[in-house]
Amino acid sequence: MGSLERDGLVERVRHPRDRRAFLLRLTAEGVRCHREAEEVDRLALAEATSALDTGEREQLRALLARIREHTL
């Protein structure tokens, strides 16, 4: 946790109803990094599934969703 805060990606803010607790909030730089990571992820997924047609990609998403439901 310390490095995310030290790198300016998150900040600790006091919980509004419990002064003993802190909440973590993305900073503007954290939001920018998160958006960049999402774009990299999207491009990697598109490349990884480029050999599949639309129906196959939908089938893969459905199968992965079923796996996720049973593992979380």
mmCIF file of C-alpha atoms in Angstrom:
data_model
loop_
_atom_site.group_PDB
_atom_site.id
_atom_site.type_symbol
_atom_site.label_atom_id
_atom_site.label_comp_id
_atom_site.label_asym_id
_atom_site.label_seq_id
_atom_site.Cartn_x
_atom_site.Cartn_y
_atom_site.Cartn_z
ATOM 1 C CA MET A 1 0.000 0.000 0.000
ATOM 2 C CA GLY A 2 2.762 2.374 0.859
ATOM 3 C CA SER A 3 4.209 2.534 -2.636
ATOM 4 C CA LEU A 4 0.865 3.431 -4.248
ATOM 5 C CA GLU A 5 0.496 6.259 -1.808
ATOM 6 C CA ARG A 6 4.139 7.275 -2.120
ATOM 7 C CA ASP A 7 3.801 7.287 -5.925
ATOM 8 C CA GLY A 8 0.798 9.604 -5.679
ATOM 9 C CA LEU A 9 -1.712 7.107 -7.087
ATOM 10 C CA VAL A 10 -3.926 6.859 -3.999
ATOM 11 C CA GLU A 11 -4.546 8.985 -0.963
ATOM 12 C CA ARG A 12 -5.905 8.153 2.458
ATOM 13 C CA VAL A 13 -8.915 10.102 3.622
ATOM 14 C CA ARG A 14 -10.656 9.860 6.958
ATOM 15 C CA HIS A 15 -13.852 7.863 7.004
ATOM 16 C CA PRO A 16 -16.672 10.380 7.434
ATOM 17 C CA ARG A 17 -18.442 8.382 10.185
ATOM 18 C CA ASP A 18 -15.548 6.513 11.804
ATOM 19 C CA ARG A 19 -12.548 8.696 12.616
ATOM 20 C CA ARG A 20 -10.492 5.560 13.381
ATOM 21 C CA ALA A 21 -10.752 4.347 9.781
ATOM 22 C CA PHE A 22 -9.348 5.559 6.505
ATOM 23 C CA LEU A 23 -10.697 5.230 2.989
ATOM 24 C CA LEU A 24 -8.484 4.985 -0.064
ATOM 25 C CA ARG A 25 -9.208 7.243 -2.996
ATOM 26 C CA LEU A 26 -7.545 7.336 -6.398
ATOM 27 C CA THR A 27 -5.796 10.590 -7.154
ATOM 28 C CA ALA A 28 -6.005 12.183 -10.599
ATOM 29 C CA GLU A 29 -2.755 10.385 -11.465
ATOM 30 C CA GLY A 30 -4.206 7.129 -10.143
ATOM 31 C CA VAL A 31 -7.266 7.545 -12.364
ATOM 32 C CA ARG A 32 -5.012 8.251 -15.353
ATOM 33 C CA CYS A 33 -2.907 5.141 -14.673
ATOM 34 C CA HIS A 34 -6.026 3.025 -14.209
ATOM 35 C CA ARG A 35 -7.464 4.204 -17.537
ATOM 36 C CA GLU A 36 -4.147 3.510 -19.248
ATOM 37 C CA ALA A 37 -4.039 -0.007 -17.777
ATOM 38 C CA GLU A 38 -7.608 -0.656 -18.931
ATOM 39 C CA GLU A 39 -6.658 0.349 -22.469
ATOM 40 C CA VAL A 40 -3.595 -1.921 -22.445
ATOM 41 C CA ASP A 41 -5.807 -4.746 -21.177
ATOM 42 C CA ARG A 42 -8.403 -4.097 -23.892
ATOM 43 C CA LEU A 43 -5.765 -4.144 -26.629
ATOM 44 C CA ALA A 44 -4.146 -7.316 -25.273
ATOM 45 C CA LEU A 45 -7.513 -9.079 -25.126
ATOM 46 C CA ALA A 46 -8.343 -7.989 -28.677
ATOM 47 C CA GLU A 47 -5.021 -9.336 -29.897
ATOM 48 C CA ALA A 48 -5.346 -12.592 -27.944
ATOM 49 C CA THR A 49 -8.813 -13.276 -29.344
ATOM 50 C CA SER A 50 -8.236 -11.977 -32.870
ATOM 51 C CA ALA A 51 -8.313 -15.510 -34.343
ATOM 52 C CA LEU A 52 -11.849 -16.031 -32.970
ATOM 53 C CA ASP A 53 -14.992 -14.944 -34.741
ATOM 54 C CA THR A 54 -17.694 -12.966 -32.937
ATOM 55 C CA GLY A 55 -19.628 -16.066 -31.865
ATOM 56 C CA GLU A 56 -16.512 -17.740 -30.518
ATOM 57 C CA ARG A 57 -15.575 -14.629 -28.542
ATOM 58 C CA GLU A 58 -19.069 -14.528 -27.015
ATOM 59 C CA GLN A 59 -18.831 -18.226 -26.159
ATOM 60 C CA LEU A 60 -15.437 -17.654 -24.527
ATOM 61 C CA ARG A 61 -16.825 -14.752 -22.458
ATOM 62 C CA ALA A 62 -19.766 -16.890 -21.319
ATOM 63 C CA LEU A 63 -17.513 -19.790 -20.337
ATOM 64 C CA LEU A 64 -15.129 -17.523 -18.444
ATOM 65 C CA ALA A 65 -18.078 -15.910 -16.640
ATOM 66 C CA ARG A 66 -19.264 -19.369 -15.519
ATOM 67 C CA ILE A 67 -15.786 -20.212 -14.253
ATOM 68 C CA ARG A 68 -15.624 -16.896 -12.366
ATOM 69 C CA GLU A 69 -19.026 -17.525 -10.745
ATOM 70 C CA HIS A 70 -17.809 -20.839 -9.341
ATOM 71 C CA THR A 71 -14.421 -19.643 -8.124
ATOM 72 C CA LEU A 72 -15.268 -16.449 -6.267
#
